Tab-separated table of C-alpha atoms in Angstrom:
chain	number	residue	atom	x	y	z
W	15	MET	CA	-4.020	-65.901	-0.239
W	16	ARG	CA	-7.375	-64.628	1.091
W	17	VAL	CA	-5.509	-62.308	3.455
W	18	LEU	CA	-3.338	-61.076	0.571
W	19	ALA	CA	-6.424	-60.420	-1.577
W	20	ALA	CA	-8.052	-58.497	1.263
W	21	LEU	CA	-4.958	-56.331	1.659
W	22	ILE	CA	-4.874	-55.569	-2.068
W	23	LEU	CA	-8.560	-54.579	-1.952
W	24	LEU	CA	-7.901	-52.349	1.059
W	25	VAL	CA	-5.052	-50.571	-0.754
W	26	GLY	CA	-7.322	-50.071	-3.755
W	27	LEU	CA	-9.925	-48.403	-1.561
W	28	VAL	CA	-7.419	-46.218	0.272
W	29	ILE	CA	-5.655	-44.809	-2.798
W	30	PRO	CA	-8.686	-42.920	-4.185
W	31	ALA	CA	-9.544	-41.622	-0.721
W	32	ALA	CA	-6.030	-40.181	-0.380
W	33	ALA	CA	-6.183	-38.344	-3.723
W	34	ILE	CA	-6.585	-34.882	-2.161
W	35	PRO	CA	-6.132	-31.948	-4.601
W	36	PRO	CA	-2.744	-30.217	-4.156
W	37	PHE	CA	-4.079	-26.891	-2.869
W	38	LEU	CA	-0.635	-25.502	-2.039
W	39	ASP	CA	0.679	-26.229	-5.551
W	40	SER	CA	-2.395	-24.534	-7.024
W	41	LEU	CA	-1.931	-21.480	-4.812
W	42	HIS	CA	1.743	-21.205	-5.763
W	43	LYS	CA	0.825	-21.375	-9.452
W	44	ILE	CA	-1.559	-18.453	-9.064
W	45	VAL	CA	0.745	-16.332	-6.869
W	46	MET	CA	4.383	-17.399	-7.077
W	47	PRO	CA	6.104	-17.157	-3.667
W	48	ILE	CA	9.083	-14.855	-3.230
W	49	LYS	CA	12.282	-16.675	-2.316
W	50	GLY	CA	12.895	-16.527	1.423
W	51	SER	CA	9.507	-14.935	2.178
W	52	ASP	CA	7.040	-15.835	4.915
W	53	TYR	CA	4.693	-17.094	2.198
W	54	GLU	CA	7.278	-19.521	0.789
W	55	ALA	CA	8.330	-20.800	4.219
W	56	ALA	CA	4.793	-21.264	5.561
W	57	LYS	CA	3.775	-23.984	3.083
W	58	CYS	CA	0.627	-25.647	4.500
W	59	GLN	CA	0.434	-23.014	7.261
W	60	THR	CA	-0.513	-20.435	4.633
W	61	CYS	CA	-4.070	-21.715	5.135
W	62	HIS	CA	-3.742	-23.899	8.238
W	63	LEU	CA	-3.060	-23.349	11.915
W	64	GLY	CA	-0.022	-25.510	12.697
W	65	GLY	CA	-0.992	-27.909	9.918
W	66	PRO	CA	-4.097	-29.680	8.569
W	67	PRO	CA	-6.958	-29.936	9.229
W	68	LYS	CA	-7.459	-26.766	11.336
W	69	LEU	CA	-7.790	-23.642	9.152
W	70	ASN	CA	-6.666	-20.070	9.849
W	71	PRO	CA	-8.879	-17.082	8.811
W	72	PHE	CA	-7.503	-17.082	5.248
W	73	GLY	CA	-8.044	-20.824	4.897
W	74	LEU	CA	-11.602	-20.449	6.148
W	75	GLN	CA	-12.270	-17.773	3.525
W	76	ILE	CA	-10.946	-20.041	0.760
W	77	LYS	CA	-13.041	-22.935	2.031
W	78	SER	CA	-16.178	-20.772	1.973
W	79	LYS	CA	-15.667	-20.052	-1.735
W	80	LEU	CA	-14.893	-23.582	-2.904
W	81	THR	CA	-17.648	-25.079	-5.029
W	82	LYS	CA	-15.570	-28.176	-5.748
W	83	ARG	CA	-12.320	-29.559	-4.372
W	84	GLU	CA	-10.178	-27.331	-6.551
W	85	LEU	CA	-8.386	-24.078	-5.759
W	86	ASN	CA	-8.214	-21.858	-8.844
W	87	ALA	CA	-7.741	-18.194	-9.705
W	88	GLN	CA	-11.479	-17.495	-9.545
W	89	VAL	CA	-11.695	-18.753	-5.952
W	90	LEU	CA	-8.712	-16.643	-4.897
W	91	TRP	CA	-10.056	-13.579	-6.708
W	92	ALA	CA	-13.310	-13.853	-4.779
W	93	ILE	CA	-11.422	-13.089	-1.541
W	94	ALA	CA	-8.490	-11.119	-2.987
W	95	ASN	CA	-9.699	-7.779	-1.655
W	96	ASP	CA	-10.729	-9.092	1.767
W	97	ASP	CA	-8.544	-8.780	4.842
W	98	ALA	CA	-8.731	-12.205	6.475
W	99	ASP	CA	-6.431	-11.485	9.431
W	100	LYS	CA	-7.636	-7.876	9.975
W	101	ASP	CA	-4.126	-6.385	9.774
W	102	GLY	CA	-4.990	-3.629	7.279
W	103	ALA	CA	-3.563	-5.387	4.215
W	104	ARG	CA	-5.657	-7.131	1.589
W	105	ASN	CA	-5.211	-10.862	1.059
W	106	MET	CA	-3.775	-10.617	-2.458
W	107	ALA	CA	-1.474	-7.752	-1.498
W	108	GLU	CA	-0.034	-9.842	1.320
W	109	LEU	CA	0.571	-12.856	-0.905
W	110	GLU	CA	2.214	-10.728	-3.594
W	111	ALA	CA	4.460	-9.171	-0.922
W	112	GLY	CA	5.419	-12.608	0.383
W	113	LYS	CA	3.377	-12.271	3.559
W	114	LEU	CA	0.606	-14.379	5.106
W	115	PRO	CA	-3.008	-13.201	4.784
W	116	GLY	CA	-4.021	-15.533	7.603
W	117	ASP	CA	-1.462	-14.247	10.133
W	118	ALA	CA	-1.781	-10.726	11.555
W	119	LEU	CA	1.896	-10.798	12.577
W	120	SER	CA	2.986	-11.287	8.947
W	121	THR	CA	2.033	-8.145	7.064
W	122	PRO	CA	3.633	-5.818	4.468
W	123	ALA	CA	5.524	-2.773	5.727
W	124	THR	CA	2.633	-0.610	4.545
W	125	GLY	CA	-0.930	-1.893	4.327
W	126	SER	CA	-2.581	-2.063	0.925
W	127	THR	CA	-5.817	-0.143	0.397
W	128	SER	CA	-5.967	-0.422	-3.403
W	129	ALA	CA	-8.070	-3.139	-4.991
W	130	ALA	CA	-6.247	-6.155	-6.371
W	131	THR	CA	-6.494	-7.007	-10.053
W	132	PRO	CA	-7.946	-10.412	-10.898
W	133	PRO	CA	-5.269	-13.130	-10.835
W	134	THR	CA	-4.898	-15.311	-13.883
W	135	GLU	CA	-4.329	-19.034	-14.038
W	136	ALA	CA	-0.801	-20.145	-14.833
W	137	ALA	CA	-0.323	-21.669	-18.250
W	138	THR	CA	-1.378	-25.283	-18.205
W	139	SER	CA	1.140	-28.008	-18.943
W	140	PRO	CA	0.720	-31.742	-19.493
W	141	ILE	CA	3.457	-32.243	-16.900
W	142	PRO	CA	2.536	-30.937	-13.411
W	143	LYS	CA	5.140	-29.226	-11.245
W	144	HIS	CA	5.439	-32.297	-9.047
W	145	GLY	CA	6.557	-34.314	-12.098
W	146	PHE	CA	4.177	-37.168	-11.126
W	147	HIS	CA	6.513	-37.950	-8.212
W	148	PRO	CA	3.727	-38.159	-5.558
W	149	LEU	CA	1.863	-40.583	-7.830
W	150	VAL	CA	4.853	-42.859	-8.490
W	151	VAL	CA	6.798	-42.795	-5.235
W	152	HIS	CA	4.281	-44.691	-3.106
W	153	PHE	CA	4.454	-47.854	-5.209
W	154	PRO	CA	8.115	-48.777	-4.499
W	155	VAL	CA	7.728	-47.941	-0.803
W	156	ALA	CA	4.559	-50.002	-0.275
W	157	LEU	CA	5.489	-52.930	-2.535
W	158	PHE	CA	9.038	-53.347	-1.299
W	159	LEU	CA	8.276	-53.053	2.417
W	160	PHE	CA	5.327	-55.421	2.071
W	161	GLY	CA	7.541	-57.812	0.109
W	162	ALA	CA	10.143	-57.750	2.875
W	163	PHE	CA	7.430	-58.528	5.407
W	164	LEU	CA	6.165	-61.466	3.327
W	165	ASP	CA	9.703	-62.753	2.839
W	166	ALA	CA	10.411	-62.758	6.560
W	167	LEU	CA	7.015	-64.258	7.395
W	168	GLY	CA	7.384	-66.972	4.753
W	169	HIS	CA	10.830	-67.910	6.052
W	170	TRP	CA	9.660	-67.951	9.672
W	171	ARG	CA	6.479	-69.944	9.007
W	172	LYS	CA	8.120	-72.188	6.385
W	173	ARG	CA	5.582	-71.048	3.783
W	174	PRO	CA	7.172	-71.081	0.293
W	175	GLU	CA	4.066	-69.524	-1.282
W	176	LEU	CA	4.594	-66.412	0.854
W	177	ARG	CA	8.188	-66.165	-0.293
W	178	ILE	CA	7.035	-66.400	-3.906
W	179	ALA	CA	4.606	-63.539	-3.279
W	180	ALA	CA	7.460	-61.676	-1.597
W	181	LEU	CA	9.610	-62.029	-4.713
W	182	TRP	CA	6.914	-60.452	-6.882
W	183	ASN	CA	6.450	-57.548	-4.482
W	184	LEU	CA	10.185	-56.972	-4.073
W	185	GLY	CA	10.711	-57.139	-7.819
W	186	PHE	CA	7.932	-54.757	-8.800
W	187	GLY	CA	8.868	-52.411	-5.951
W	188	ALA	CA	12.470	-52.323	-7.158
W	189	ILE	CA	11.401	-51.614	-10.740
W	190	ALA	CA	9.012	-48.873	-9.584
W	191	SER	CA	11.878	-47.241	-7.688
W	192	ILE	CA	13.464	-46.327	-11.029
W	193	GLY	CA	10.351	-44.332	-11.931
W	194	ALA	CA	10.383	-42.718	-8.503
W	195	VAL	CA	13.960	-41.495	-8.991
W	196	VAL	CA	13.267	-40.196	-12.498
W	197	SER	CA	10.048	-38.408	-11.475
W	198	GLY	CA	11.814	-36.975	-8.417
W	199	LEU	CA	14.551	-35.475	-10.591
W	200	LEU	CA	11.879	-34.070	-12.890
W	201	ALA	CA	10.090	-32.482	-9.927
W	202	ARG	CA	13.373	-30.958	-8.766
W	203	TYR	CA	13.906	-29.454	-12.211
W	204	LEU	CA	10.361	-28.080	-12.532
W	205	ASN	CA	10.473	-26.518	-9.047
W	206	GLU	CA	14.037	-25.218	-9.487
W	207	TYR	CA	15.264	-26.827	-6.278
W	208	THR	CA	19.009	-26.640	-5.712
W	209	PHE	CA	21.062	-29.726	-4.842
W	210	GLU	CA	21.615	-28.804	-1.215
W	211	GLY	CA	20.221	-29.426	2.244
W	212	THR	CA	17.200	-31.694	2.504
W	213	VAL	CA	16.876	-31.954	-1.285
W	214	LEU	CA	20.400	-33.342	-1.604
W	215	ILE	CA	19.937	-35.780	1.293
W	216	HIS	CA	16.640	-37.003	-0.164
W	217	LEU	CA	18.261	-37.458	-3.593
W	218	ILE	CA	21.227	-39.440	-2.227
W	219	LEU	CA	19.002	-41.668	-0.081
W	220	GLY	CA	16.480	-42.124	-2.894
W	221	VAL	CA	19.092	-43.247	-5.418
W	222	SER	CA	20.806	-45.423	-2.795
W	223	SER	CA	17.549	-47.127	-1.840
W	224	SER	CA	16.767	-47.800	-5.508
W	225	VAL	CA	20.166	-49.448	-6.005
W	226	LEU	CA	19.705	-51.516	-2.838
W	227	MET	CA	16.182	-52.576	-3.844
W	228	LEU	CA	17.290	-53.657	-7.297
W	229	SER	CA	20.172	-55.591	-5.726
W	230	VAL	CA	17.816	-57.391	-3.330
W	231	ALA	CA	15.450	-58.288	-6.180
W	232	TRP	CA	18.362	-59.663	-8.207
W	233	TRP	CA	19.600	-61.651	-5.196
W	234	ARG	CA	16.138	-63.138	-4.739
W	235	LYS	CA	15.761	-64.019	-8.418
W	236	GLY	CA	15.084	-67.757	-8.774
W	237	ARG	CA	15.991	-68.688	-5.209
W	238	GLU	CA	15.008	-68.249	-1.581
W	239	PRO	CA	18.095	-67.109	0.345
W	240	VAL	CA	18.204	-67.821	4.059
W	241	SER	CA	21.662	-66.522	4.972
W	242	ALA	CA	22.194	-63.858	7.622
W	243	GLY	CA	23.880	-61.716	4.989
W	244	TYR	CA	20.707	-61.617	2.883
W	245	TRP	CA	18.491	-60.613	5.803
W	246	ALA	CA	20.952	-57.901	6.836
W	247	PHE	CA	21.041	-56.579	3.262
W	248	LEU	CA	17.236	-56.637	3.036
W	249	ALA	CA	16.921	-54.816	6.366
W	250	THR	CA	19.417	-52.177	5.208
W	251	ALA	CA	17.422	-51.583	2.024
W	252	CYS	CA	14.213	-51.177	4.041
W	253	ILE	CA	15.834	-48.726	6.466
W	254	VAL	CA	17.374	-46.575	3.720
W	255	LEU	CA	14.053	-46.571	1.840
W	256	THR	CA	12.163	-45.487	4.962
W	257	VAL	CA	14.615	-42.693	5.779
W	258	ALA	CA	14.511	-41.499	2.143
W	259	GLY	CA	10.714	-41.287	2.411
W	260	HIS	CA	11.040	-39.345	5.661
W	261	PHE	CA	13.237	-36.680	4.061
W	262	GLY	CA	10.880	-36.561	1.101
W	263	SER	CA	7.970	-35.790	3.429
W	264	MET	CA	10.059	-33.030	5.006
W	265	LEU	CA	10.239	-31.287	1.615
W	266	VAL	CA	6.439	-31.273	1.427
W	267	TYR	CA	5.353	-30.789	5.016
W	268	GLY	CA	8.461	-29.289	6.599
């Protein structure tokens, strides 16, 4: 139980540290990307070189203007008329044309010499574009996988108290998966994703893993199964859940 308490404390310390502001979402709210453009496809590479944490010239300019860990219209306006990548086009002009102000190879057909007008913040909404999915989705993944680990360890070490703890983790993880599915569908709606490609695969795997998790929790209810069928079913649920998370990360990080 001391080990379990230490793990819970560790998770509690890690969660706040991982709460990094969604800079890309903020940037897309200020300047909406054009479908199929370099700007839309680049995602994190709009400001980074190959991915975090290394910054390209545009990312370095944004960082120099940040007074707090928040990207807003005022920060972007401060560098809107600069030319970060020295390709003859102003930063804001490149973004509005769907190009990358941090990449000299991605530039509008004709460079912009006119000053950009100050961008305005998008209308605020109580529901963010991610539909709270990043907040909710980690609970079913962490709880269920940790519950599976405790279940296997409790069975192997003949420790019934571990299997009881496993039941609680599996149960709460399964219940949280319902919120993950609902928030994921909300995020799809708010971002106008189509049901195809990676989005469709992630949806199918997400719903399937939720059904499997709920089935495992129901199977475990009030008893401690030891059959090979149960362990195979539990392993399947863990695998599907992990793969669903992988495809979800692909939607964010590519």
